[in-house]
């Protein structure tokens, strides 16, 4: 058997602890799989004396991860510090520059510096593996980098944030509001004290830009992304979606179009019978449409110490086995520039929820505006509010919800139509608009 | 860039043609991904002059695949001949013995000779890759061999045969009989003229035994498998399943138990809200339960020329990249013997459909037998046949369907209880028994 692979782990939080536990439990199995023993020899964390529930005295200890990267007697540097700059970035750069392989779970770092880091890795013959950075335990990076390397890919999309999916799932199952679900998610540890990053879609965006690069062979474009979170979703939307045969999911979608690649993160109507619609709670799922393989869907735990550790250790095992897949699926120099498709040209169906003043002619006005914009309607649902049940009696002060589902149209057409509708004074508030993803 | 990887393709049927087409279309992309050009230089098929819709004149031609394996100027031998003996086996053995890497889509060959072939591959430093042999385009072999190498696996299960899943899906959607669905599937090319191998579960079994070996690190045990096909499933079962919140799928399941590993292929009740229940038509899906990662589910096309070619080419790309994963996830010498769990000790819930003579005391007798065997019932559904609608009027000649769902019990208990029930003369025919898979 070849020499032991020496691993340095920087960051001993939940994931770091799981990595140590996994290697202790399944080290023999990994050695049989890779032909090498894999052993943690060095660790780095701020406080050596903190009680972590395990003994760290057997490891070379570094308070500074950059020092471990520069001087540690290690073959692989596992970065579990987090953040897109500071010690995480500095230590990863230092390790790669020294030709030390790097395994990281850090999506923010990859999203911001992925191409630059790939260049350093390639220049120094080091691997940079990051399966855990996207969709946790789901092997989507390997699937794109290796299993689908013989496919032209037209779209990759997924549920990439467990917090949002947990909130949307509970809103649907229990009919409770976004705010109440969020509080509960915070109480249960599924959402951060400051949940902005999750619920506004930024976390999904970080993961999506990595998938885009892998799927389309383009340089990572973290800023060229359409971003919309889930804070505006109401139980009325979720209920209407249900009645119309849809569920609402926060999707990250990267799609090849005639004008370029769309990168978008937004609440999305997905048909109830689609695979992605079945993914509930904190689970993640990613689907990829390849021209030869067709659509592949991978689902599983997108976060959590143990699931993340599973992906981290698989990446370490690849290094041990001697696998050398290019960081972004090909050499950085071969990546194309990202050509952004204009979001206003996005094509698809739309769900529109209007709050319409209940007076004669109001609906005709709306239908007229949609028709003028060239938008055809697939369904129209008008419901009376509780409290205005008396038939035949108009109450101009009580606007009524009207739901429209459009046939395929463009973003620019729908936005212009909604502006015209608002200018006519027939609706009581800004319309709700949710994109429908074509999953046939 | 390294030297071109020379590929010989044996078998120019649907998959072979797709492989050539894929390499022609995406060869540049594969070269960027692997760092080497990949080029088909030799082919083997029986008839050189057959019109295949593409030009074969540029390739070195072999009528005998064994000759190509022994003498072809190739680095990789792609076996697409089929069959677990004859030219497929002979040519693969010859290639491996010469140290030529082999990529195959041949599940029967792997199921029967996998360990022996692994030994030859290892002795000669050759790869043996077979992603396409299990679940077509779904990267389950790579996921088990590489991505989950740091997990203890407790169960792997899946829908591994598109023909059976197509038939069961249509029986459910359209309420038509097994026989009618089978005829339709044959007409549409989803089932063979002799469908025995698919509908009796043998095809699923071939794939399952490979998954078992990968998941549990055991030698392949093709004969140690419990096998039950879908021919006994009726629309009455499917309808009853629907009403009780289940769907019926033909699953292959390999599961670690206290007494060993269960390998079983049988029609299975799966809860409607489970991921596996959503997999319809000819699609395949595989789920793996790992102790660190949790449950990962992969779904996609399980057959078809292009999807299979995608998997074959991914395997070739791994060879080009220099990846050297052991054939069965570890060296053959490290594989444990397969320890078969006794099926009579299988634990789970059961669906039982009885045809009960409609006379006083019949049902009490049944309940009594189940109770005597220590079996608790979760639900009982009794329905009147059309034609015996008059309430309060007994007709001893018209047996009535009674559906029982049991709580968890053992195979031996349920079988003994059903034998006793049959001996009491209260049921008109052999009871239907379908296992419920615990997917919580």
Coordinates of C-alpha atoms in Angstrom, one line a residue, chain A residues 7-197:
Chain A
X7 CA -4.6 15.5 6.0
X8 CA -4.8 18.9 7.8
X9 CA -8.2 20.1 8.8
X10 CA -8.7 23.9 9.2
X11 CA -11.8 24.7 11.2
X12 CA -13.2 22.3 13.9
X13 CA -16.8 23.3 14.0
X14 CA -19.7 20.9 13.3
X15 CA -18.3 19.7 9.9
X16 CA -14.7 19.5 11.1
X17 CA -15.8 17.3 14.0
X18 CA -17.8 15.1 11.7
X19 CA -14.9 14.7 9.4
X20 CA -12.7 13.5 12.2
X21 CA -15.4 11.1 13.4
X22 CA -16.0 9.7 9.9
X23 CA -12.3 9.1 9.3
X24 CA -12.1 7.4 12.7
X25 CA -15.1 5.2 12.0
X26 CA -14.5 4.4 8.3
X27 CA -10.8 4.8 7.9
X28 CA -10.2 1.2 7.0
X29 CA -12.9 1.1 4.4
X30 CA -11.5 4.3 2.8
X31 CA -8.0 2.8 2.7
X32 CA -9.4 -0.3 0.9
X33 CA -11.2 2.0 -1.5
X34 CA -8.3 4.2 -2.3
X35 CA -5.3 2.0 -1.7
X36 CA -3.9 4.4 0.9
X37 CA -4.4 5.1 4.5
X38 CA -5.9 8.5 5.1
X39 CA -4.9 10.1 8.4
X40 CA -5.5 13.5 9.9
X41 CA -2.2 14.7 11.2
X42 CA -2.7 18.4 11.7
X43 CA -5.6 20.7 12.7
X44 CA -6.2 24.3 13.0
X45 CA -8.7 26.2 15.1
X46 CA -8.6 29.3 17.3
X47 CA -8.9 27.8 20.7
X48 CA -6.9 24.7 21.5
X49 CA -8.5 24.2 24.9
X50 CA -12.2 24.4 23.9
X51 CA -14.0 21.2 24.8
X52 CA -15.0 19.6 21.5
X53 CA -15.9 16.2 22.8
X54 CA -12.8 14.6 21.2
X55 CA -9.1 14.6 21.9
X56 CA -7.0 16.9 19.7
X57 CA -3.7 16.2 21.4
X58 CA -2.5 13.7 18.8
X59 CA -2.6 16.3 16.0
X60 CA 0.0 18.9 15.1
X61 CA -1.8 22.1 16.2
X62 CA -2.0 25.4 14.3
X63 CA -3.8 28.4 15.7
X64 CA -3.3 30.1 12.3
X65 CA -4.6 28.1 9.3
X66 CA -2.3 30.0 6.9
X67 CA 0.6 28.7 8.9
X68 CA -0.7 25.2 8.6
X69 CA -1.1 25.6 4.8
X70 CA 2.4 27.0 4.5
X71 CA 4.3 24.8 6.9
X72 CA 2.1 21.8 8.0
X73 CA 3.5 18.3 7.1
X74 CA 0.3 17.6 5.1
X75 CA -0.7 16.4 1.6
X76 CA -4.2 17.7 1.7
X77 CA -5.5 20.9 3.3
X78 CA -9.2 20.7 4.3
X79 CA -10.7 24.2 4.5
X80 CA -13.8 24.4 6.8
X81 CA -13.3 27.9 8.0
X82 CA -15.9 29.7 5.8
X83 CA -16.0 33.1 4.3
X84 CA -15.0 34.4 0.9
X85 CA -11.8 36.2 2.1
X86 CA -9.6 36.4 5.2
X87 CA -8.1 33.2 6.6
X88 CA -10.1 30.9 4.4
X89 CA -8.9 32.5 1.2
X90 CA -5.4 33.1 2.4
X91 CA -4.9 29.6 3.6
X92 CA -6.4 28.0 0.5
X93 CA -4.2 30.1 -1.7
X94 CA -1.1 29.3 0.4
X95 CA -1.8 25.6 0.3
X96 CA -2.4 25.5 -3.5
X97 CA 0.7 27.6 -4.2
X98 CA 2.7 25.0 -2.3
X99 CA 1.2 22.2 -4.4
X100 CA -0.9 20.9 -1.5
X101 CA -4.2 19.6 -2.5
X102 CA -7.2 21.4 -1.2
X103 CA -10.7 20.2 -0.2
X104 CA -13.2 22.8 0.8
X105 CA -16.9 23.1 1.6
X106 CA -16.8 26.9 1.0
X107 CA -19.2 27.9 -1.7
X108 CA -18.7 31.6 -1.1
X109 CA -15.0 31.3 -1.7
X110 CA -15.5 29.3 -4.8
X111 CA -18.2 31.6 -6.1
X112 CA -15.9 34.6 -5.7
X113 CA -12.5 33.2 -6.4
X114 CA -13.1 29.9 -8.1
X115 CA -11.3 30.6 -11.4
X116 CA -8.3 32.3 -9.7
X117 CA -8.0 29.4 -7.3
X118 CA -8.3 26.9 -10.2
X119 CA -5.4 28.7 -12.0
X120 CA -3.2 28.5 -8.9
X121 CA -4.1 24.8 -8.4
X122 CA -3.3 24.0 -12.1
X123 CA 0.0 25.9 -12.0
X124 CA 1.1 23.9 -9.0
X125 CA -0.3 20.5 -9.9
X126 CA -2.7 20.5 -7.0
X127 CA -6.4 19.3 -6.8
X128 CA -9.1 21.6 -5.6
X129 CA -12.2 19.6 -4.7
X130 CA -15.4 21.1 -3.4
X131 CA -18.2 18.6 -3.6
X132 CA -19.5 19.8 -0.2
X133 CA -19.8 23.4 -1.4
X134 CA -22.9 22.6 -3.5
X135 CA -25.9 20.7 -2.2
X136 CA -24.0 19.1 0.7
X137 CA -24.0 15.4 0.5
X138 CA -25.3 15.2 -3.0
X139 CA -22.6 14.2 -5.5
X140 CA -23.5 16.9 -8.1
X141 CA -20.0 18.3 -8.6
X142 CA -18.7 14.8 -9.5
X143 CA -21.7 14.1 -11.6
X144 CA -21.1 17.3 -13.7
X145 CA -17.3 17.2 -13.7
X146 CA -17.1 13.5 -14.5
X147 CA -20.3 11.5 -15.2
X148 CA -21.8 14.1 -17.6
X149 CA -18.6 15.1 -19.3
X150 CA -19.9 13.7 -22.6
X151 CA -23.1 15.7 -22.7
X152 CA -24.0 19.1 -23.9
X153 CA -26.1 20.6 -21.1
X154 CA -29.0 22.8 -21.7
X155 CA -30.1 23.5 -18.2
X156 CA -29.2 22.8 -14.6
X157 CA -31.6 23.7 -11.8
X158 CA -32.2 22.8 -8.2
X159 CA -33.4 23.4 -4.7
X160 CA -30.1 24.5 -3.2
X161 CA -31.1 26.0 0.1
X162 CA -32.6 23.9 2.9
X163 CA -33.8 26.8 4.9
X164 CA -36.0 28.2 2.2
X165 CA -37.3 24.8 1.3
X166 CA -38.1 24.1 4.9
X167 CA -40.1 27.3 5.2
X168 CA -42.0 26.8 1.9
X169 CA -42.8 23.2 2.8
X170 CA -44.2 24.2 6.2
X171 CA -46.1 27.1 4.8
X172 CA -47.8 24.6 2.4
X173 CA -48.3 21.8 4.9
X174 CA -49.6 23.9 7.7
X175 CA -51.0 27.0 6.1
X176 CA -48.9 29.3 8.3
X177 CA -47.3 32.6 7.2
X178 CA -43.8 33.1 6.1
X179 CA -42.9 35.1 9.2
X180 CA -44.2 32.3 11.6
X181 CA -42.3 29.7 9.6
X182 CA -39.1 31.7 9.7
X183 CA -39.4 32.1 13.5
X184 CA -39.9 28.4 13.9
X185 CA -37.0 27.6 11.6
X186 CA -34.8 29.8 13.7
X187 CA -36.0 28.2 16.9
X188 CA -35.2 24.7 15.4
X189 CA -31.8 25.7 14.1
X190 CA -32.8 25.5 10.4
X191 CA -32.4 29.2 9.9
X192 CA -29.7 31.6 11.1
X193 CA -30.4 34.5 13.6
X194 CA -29.8 36.7 10.6
X195 CA -31.5 34.7 7.8
X196 CA -31.1 37.3 5.1
X197 CA -28.5 35.4 3.2

